[in-house]
Amino acid sequence: QQQVKQSPQSLIVQKGGISIINCAYENTAFDYFPWYQQFPGKGPALLIAIRPDVSEKKEGRFTISFNKSAKQFSLHIMDSQPGDSATYFCAANPMTTDSWGKFQFGAGTQVVVTP
Amino acid sequence: KAGVTQTPRYLIKTRGQQVTLSCSPISGHRSVSWYQQTPGQGLQFLFEYFSETQRNKGNFPGRFSGRQFSNSRSEMNVSTLELGDSALYLCASSPGTGGYEQYFGPGTRLTVT
């Protein structure tokens, strides 16, 4: 069963708009939550990551919001550009020795930014 | 620093054959993880190696195996290939201790006919 549930499956946003992707999890042992961006034919690229001790992290146009009590986290892409058109994955891991490297990934969200 | 490299980038094999994929992690990284990516199942964890030892394993059959060398380079082997093994195989490296970040290579696209 999918331990990290991601929505929506796809979204279309106009250039300059805000893209919002949501993820929910059940395992309260998860301790590290990265987001990845993947272009066709390429491997996923680490975008931004957060740990549960902060509620928000911003890097450039990308922001992660984290709600520990709701067990949810989201990625906001501000001022979306056509170059942001890609598939985005959320992930989670307890970051213990017996789980190292064993990330649980969401199903992915295909984002299309129209000119 | 150079990124994660994977060879070959593309492979076409016949059902029943075996295949070996190679991954060179980022310099200084000691942990290498392997994932299978398919349109239907998404990204699924295969196994993780640290200092030449398999630390963690996903839910894949024994036909999937791997190893890591003393220079942290890793290989993954799939024996008796099945049509369903067609996928993008991704390698990811991380420091293994301390740093949490995991960086992916470009992947090897395996097609089984």
Short mmCIF file of N, CA, C and O in Angstrom, two decimals, chain A residues 2 31-32 36 38 41-46 51 89 93-107, chain B residues 9 31 33 35 37 43 45 48 55-58 88 90 94-107:
data_model
loop_
_atom_site.label_atom_id
_atom_site.label_comp_id
_atom_site.label_asym_id
_atom_site.label_seq_id
_atom_site.Cartn_x
_atom_site.Cartn_y
_atom_site.Cartn_z
N GLN A 2 0.35 2.30 -0.62
CA GLN A 2 1.13 3.52 -0.74
C GLN A 2 1.16 4.22 0.60
O GLN A 2 0.12 4.59 1.15
N ASP A 31 10.62 11.23 9.16
CA ASP A 31 11.36 12.34 9.76
C ASP A 31 12.00 13.27 8.73
O ASP A 31 12.64 14.25 9.07
N TYR A 32 11.83 12.95 7.46
CA TYR A 32 12.46 13.75 6.41
C TYR A 32 11.59 13.68 5.19
O TYR A 32 11.18 12.58 4.78
N TYR A 36 10.92 16.06 -5.24
CA TYR A 36 11.75 15.86 -6.42
C TYR A 36 11.02 16.34 -7.66
O TYR A 36 9.79 16.27 -7.75
N GLN A 38 11.07 15.81 -11.86
CA GLN A 38 11.58 14.91 -12.90
C GLN A 38 11.09 15.34 -14.27
O GLN A 38 9.88 15.47 -14.49
N GLY A 41 12.75 11.43 -19.43
CA GLY A 41 14.05 10.90 -19.79
C GLY A 41 15.16 11.20 -18.81
O GLY A 41 16.33 10.87 -19.06
N LYS A 42 14.83 11.82 -17.69
CA LYS A 42 15.84 12.19 -16.69
C LYS A 42 15.52 11.54 -15.36
O LYS A 42 14.40 11.10 -15.12
N GLY A 43 16.52 11.51 -14.48
CA GLY A 43 16.25 11.04 -13.13
C GLY A 43 15.66 12.16 -12.29
O GLY A 43 15.79 13.34 -12.63
N PRO A 44 15.00 11.82 -11.19
CA PRO A 44 14.44 12.86 -10.30
C PRO A 44 15.55 13.73 -9.73
O PRO A 44 16.62 13.22 -9.37
N ALA A 45 15.28 15.02 -9.64
CA ALA A 45 16.25 15.97 -9.08
C ALA A 45 15.70 16.52 -7.77
O ALA A 45 14.53 16.95 -7.71
N LEU A 46 16.51 16.49 -6.73
CA LEU A 46 16.09 17.00 -5.43
C LEU A 46 15.84 18.51 -5.52
O LEU A 46 16.71 19.27 -5.93
N ARG A 51 12.17 18.95 7.45
CA ARG A 51 12.03 18.05 8.58
C ARG A 51 10.90 18.55 9.46
O ARG A 51 10.54 19.73 9.42
N PHE A 89 7.42 14.69 -7.39
CA PHE A 89 7.20 13.61 -6.44
C PHE A 89 7.49 14.08 -5.03
O PHE A 89 8.53 14.71 -4.78
N ASN A 93 10.80 9.47 4.71
CA ASN A 93 11.66 8.42 5.25
C ASN A 93 11.87 8.68 6.73
O ASN A 93 12.02 9.82 7.14
N PRO A 94 11.88 7.63 7.56
CA PRO A 94 12.15 7.83 9.00
C PRO A 94 13.60 8.18 9.30
O PRO A 94 13.92 8.63 10.40
N MET A 95 14.48 7.96 8.34
CA MET A 95 15.92 8.25 8.47
C MET A 95 16.53 7.55 9.67
O MET A 95 17.30 8.12 10.43
N THR A 96 16.16 6.27 9.85
CA THR A 96 16.83 5.41 10.82
C THR A 96 17.71 4.44 10.03
O THR A 96 17.54 4.29 8.82
N THR A 97 18.64 3.80 10.69
CA THR A 97 19.57 2.92 9.99
C THR A 97 18.84 1.84 9.19
O THR A 97 19.23 1.52 8.06
N ASP A 98 17.74 1.31 9.76
CA ASP A 98 17.05 0.23 9.06
C ASP A 98 16.09 0.75 7.98
O ASP A 98 15.37 -0.03 7.37
N SER A 99 16.11 2.06 7.74
CA SER A 99 15.28 2.59 6.65
C SER A 99 16.07 3.48 5.72
O SER A 99 15.52 4.03 4.77
N TRP A 100 17.37 3.62 5.98
CA TRP A 100 18.17 4.56 5.21
C TRP A 100 18.09 4.23 3.72
O TRP A 100 18.28 3.09 3.32
N GLY A 101 17.84 5.27 2.92
CA GLY A 101 17.77 5.08 1.48
C GLY A 101 16.44 4.55 1.00
O GLY A 101 16.13 4.59 -0.17
N LYS A 102 15.62 4.04 1.92
CA LYS A 102 14.36 3.39 1.57
C LYS A 102 13.23 4.41 1.61
O LYS A 102 12.36 4.36 2.46
N PHE A 103 13.26 5.35 0.68
CA PHE A 103 12.25 6.40 0.64
C PHE A 103 10.93 5.85 0.11
O PHE A 103 10.89 5.02 -0.79
N GLN A 104 9.85 6.34 0.70
CA GLN A 104 8.50 6.06 0.21
C GLN A 104 8.09 7.26 -0.65
O GLN A 104 8.10 8.39 -0.18
N PHE A 105 7.75 6.99 -1.90
CA PHE A 105 7.42 8.06 -2.84
C PHE A 105 5.91 8.15 -3.08
O PHE A 105 5.20 7.13 -3.09
N GLY A 106 5.45 9.38 -3.29
CA GLY A 106 4.09 9.57 -3.78
C GLY A 106 4.03 9.16 -5.25
O GLY A 106 5.05 8.91 -5.89
N ALA A 107 2.81 9.12 -5.77
CA ALA A 107 2.60 8.64 -7.14
C ALA A 107 3.01 9.65 -8.21
O ALA A 107 3.12 9.30 -9.39
N ARG B 9 22.93 3.59 -20.42
CA ARG B 9 21.71 4.39 -20.32
C ARG B 9 20.51 3.64 -20.89
O ARG B 9 19.39 3.84 -20.44
N SER B 31 26.49 5.65 0.57
CA SER B 31 25.23 4.92 0.47
C SER B 31 24.71 4.99 -0.96
O SER B 31 24.64 6.07 -1.56
N SER B 33 21.38 3.61 -3.24
CA SER B 33 20.07 2.95 -3.29
C SER B 33 19.66 2.73 -4.73
O SER B 33 20.02 3.51 -5.61
N TYR B 35 16.24 1.99 -7.29
CA TYR B 35 14.80 2.06 -7.42
C TYR B 35 14.39 1.61 -8.81
O TYR B 35 15.13 1.78 -9.78
N GLN B 37 11.39 2.34 -11.56
CA GLN B 37 10.31 3.27 -11.87
C GLN B 37 9.52 2.79 -13.08
O GLN B 37 10.08 2.59 -14.16
N LEU B 43 7.73 4.85 -8.29
CA LEU B 43 9.09 4.61 -7.81
C LEU B 43 9.06 3.60 -6.67
O LEU B 43 8.46 3.85 -5.63
N PHE B 45 11.40 1.05 -4.15
CA PHE B 45 12.72 0.80 -3.60
C PHE B 45 13.12 -0.66 -3.79
O PHE B 45 12.35 -1.58 -3.48
N GLU B 48 19.41 -0.97 -0.68
CA GLU B 48 20.37 0.07 -0.35
C GLU B 48 21.64 -0.57 0.18
O GLU B 48 21.58 -1.53 0.96
N ARG B 55 22.05 -2.86 3.48
CA ARG B 55 21.44 -2.46 4.73
C ARG B 55 19.93 -2.63 4.71
O ARG B 55 19.32 -2.96 5.72
N ASN B 56 19.34 -2.38 3.56
CA ASN B 56 17.90 -2.45 3.45
C ASN B 56 17.48 -3.04 2.12
O ASN B 56 18.19 -2.89 1.13
N LYS B 57 16.33 -3.68 2.13
CA LYS B 57 15.85 -4.37 0.93
C LYS B 57 14.36 -4.13 0.79
O LYS B 57 13.62 -4.12 1.78
N GLY B 58 13.92 -3.95 -0.45
CA GLY B 58 12.50 -3.78 -0.73
C GLY B 58 11.86 -5.12 -1.02
O GLY B 58 12.45 -6.19 -0.81
N LEU B 88 12.53 1.92 -15.85
CA LEU B 88 13.69 2.79 -15.66
C LEU B 88 14.28 2.43 -14.30
O LEU B 88 13.57 2.49 -13.29
N LEU B 90 16.78 3.36 -11.43
CA LEU B 90 17.44 4.56 -10.92
C LEU B 90 18.33 4.23 -9.75
O LEU B 90 17.97 3.45 -8.87
N SER B 94 23.73 8.95 -1.38
CA SER B 94 23.66 9.88 -0.25
C SER B 94 24.88 9.65 0.62
O SER B 94 25.54 8.62 0.51
N PRO B 95 25.17 10.61 1.48
CA PRO B 95 26.37 10.45 2.32
C PRO B 95 26.35 9.16 3.14
O PRO B 95 27.37 8.57 3.42
N GLY B 96 25.16 8.74 3.57
CA GLY B 96 25.05 7.50 4.33
C GLY B 96 25.01 7.72 5.81
O GLY B 96 24.35 6.99 6.54
N THR B 97 25.70 8.70 6.27
CA THR B 97 25.63 9.09 7.68
C THR B 97 25.60 10.61 7.72
O THR B 97 26.28 11.27 6.95
N GLY B 98 24.81 11.15 8.63
CA GLY B 98 24.76 12.61 8.73
C GLY B 98 23.81 13.23 7.73
O GLY B 98 22.69 13.55 8.05
N GLY B 99 24.25 13.41 6.49
CA GLY B 99 23.41 14.08 5.51
C GLY B 99 22.28 13.22 5.02
O GLY B 99 22.45 12.03 4.77
N TYR B 100 21.10 13.82 4.88
CA TYR B 100 19.92 13.07 4.47
C TYR B 100 19.69 13.08 2.97
O TYR B 100 18.98 12.23 2.45
N GLU B 101 20.26 14.07 2.28
CA GLU B 101 19.91 14.27 0.88
C GLU B 101 20.29 13.07 0.03
O GLU B 101 21.37 12.50 0.17
N GLN B 102 19.39 12.72 -0.87
CA GLN B 102 19.59 11.61 -1.79
C GLN B 102 19.51 12.16 -3.21
O GLN B 102 18.55 12.84 -3.55
N TYR B 103 20.54 11.86 -4.00
CA TYR B 103 20.63 12.39 -5.35
C TYR B 103 20.58 11.24 -6.35
O TYR B 103 21.29 10.26 -6.22
N PHE B 104 19.73 11.44 -7.37
CA PHE B 104 19.51 10.39 -8.36
C PHE B 104 20.39 10.56 -9.58
O PHE B 104 20.73 11.68 -9.98
N GLY B 105 20.71 9.43 -10.20
CA GLY B 105 21.34 9.43 -11.50
C GLY B 105 20.30 9.52 -12.59
O GLY B 105 19.09 9.58 -12.31
N PRO B 106 20.74 9.50 -13.86
CA PRO B 106 19.80 9.63 -14.98
C PRO B 106 19.00 8.36 -15.26
O PRO B 106 17.99 8.41 -15.97
N GLY B 107 19.45 7.24 -14.70
CA GLY B 107 18.71 6.00 -14.88
C GLY B 107 19.20 5.16 -16.06
O GLY B 107 19.86 5.66 -16.97
#
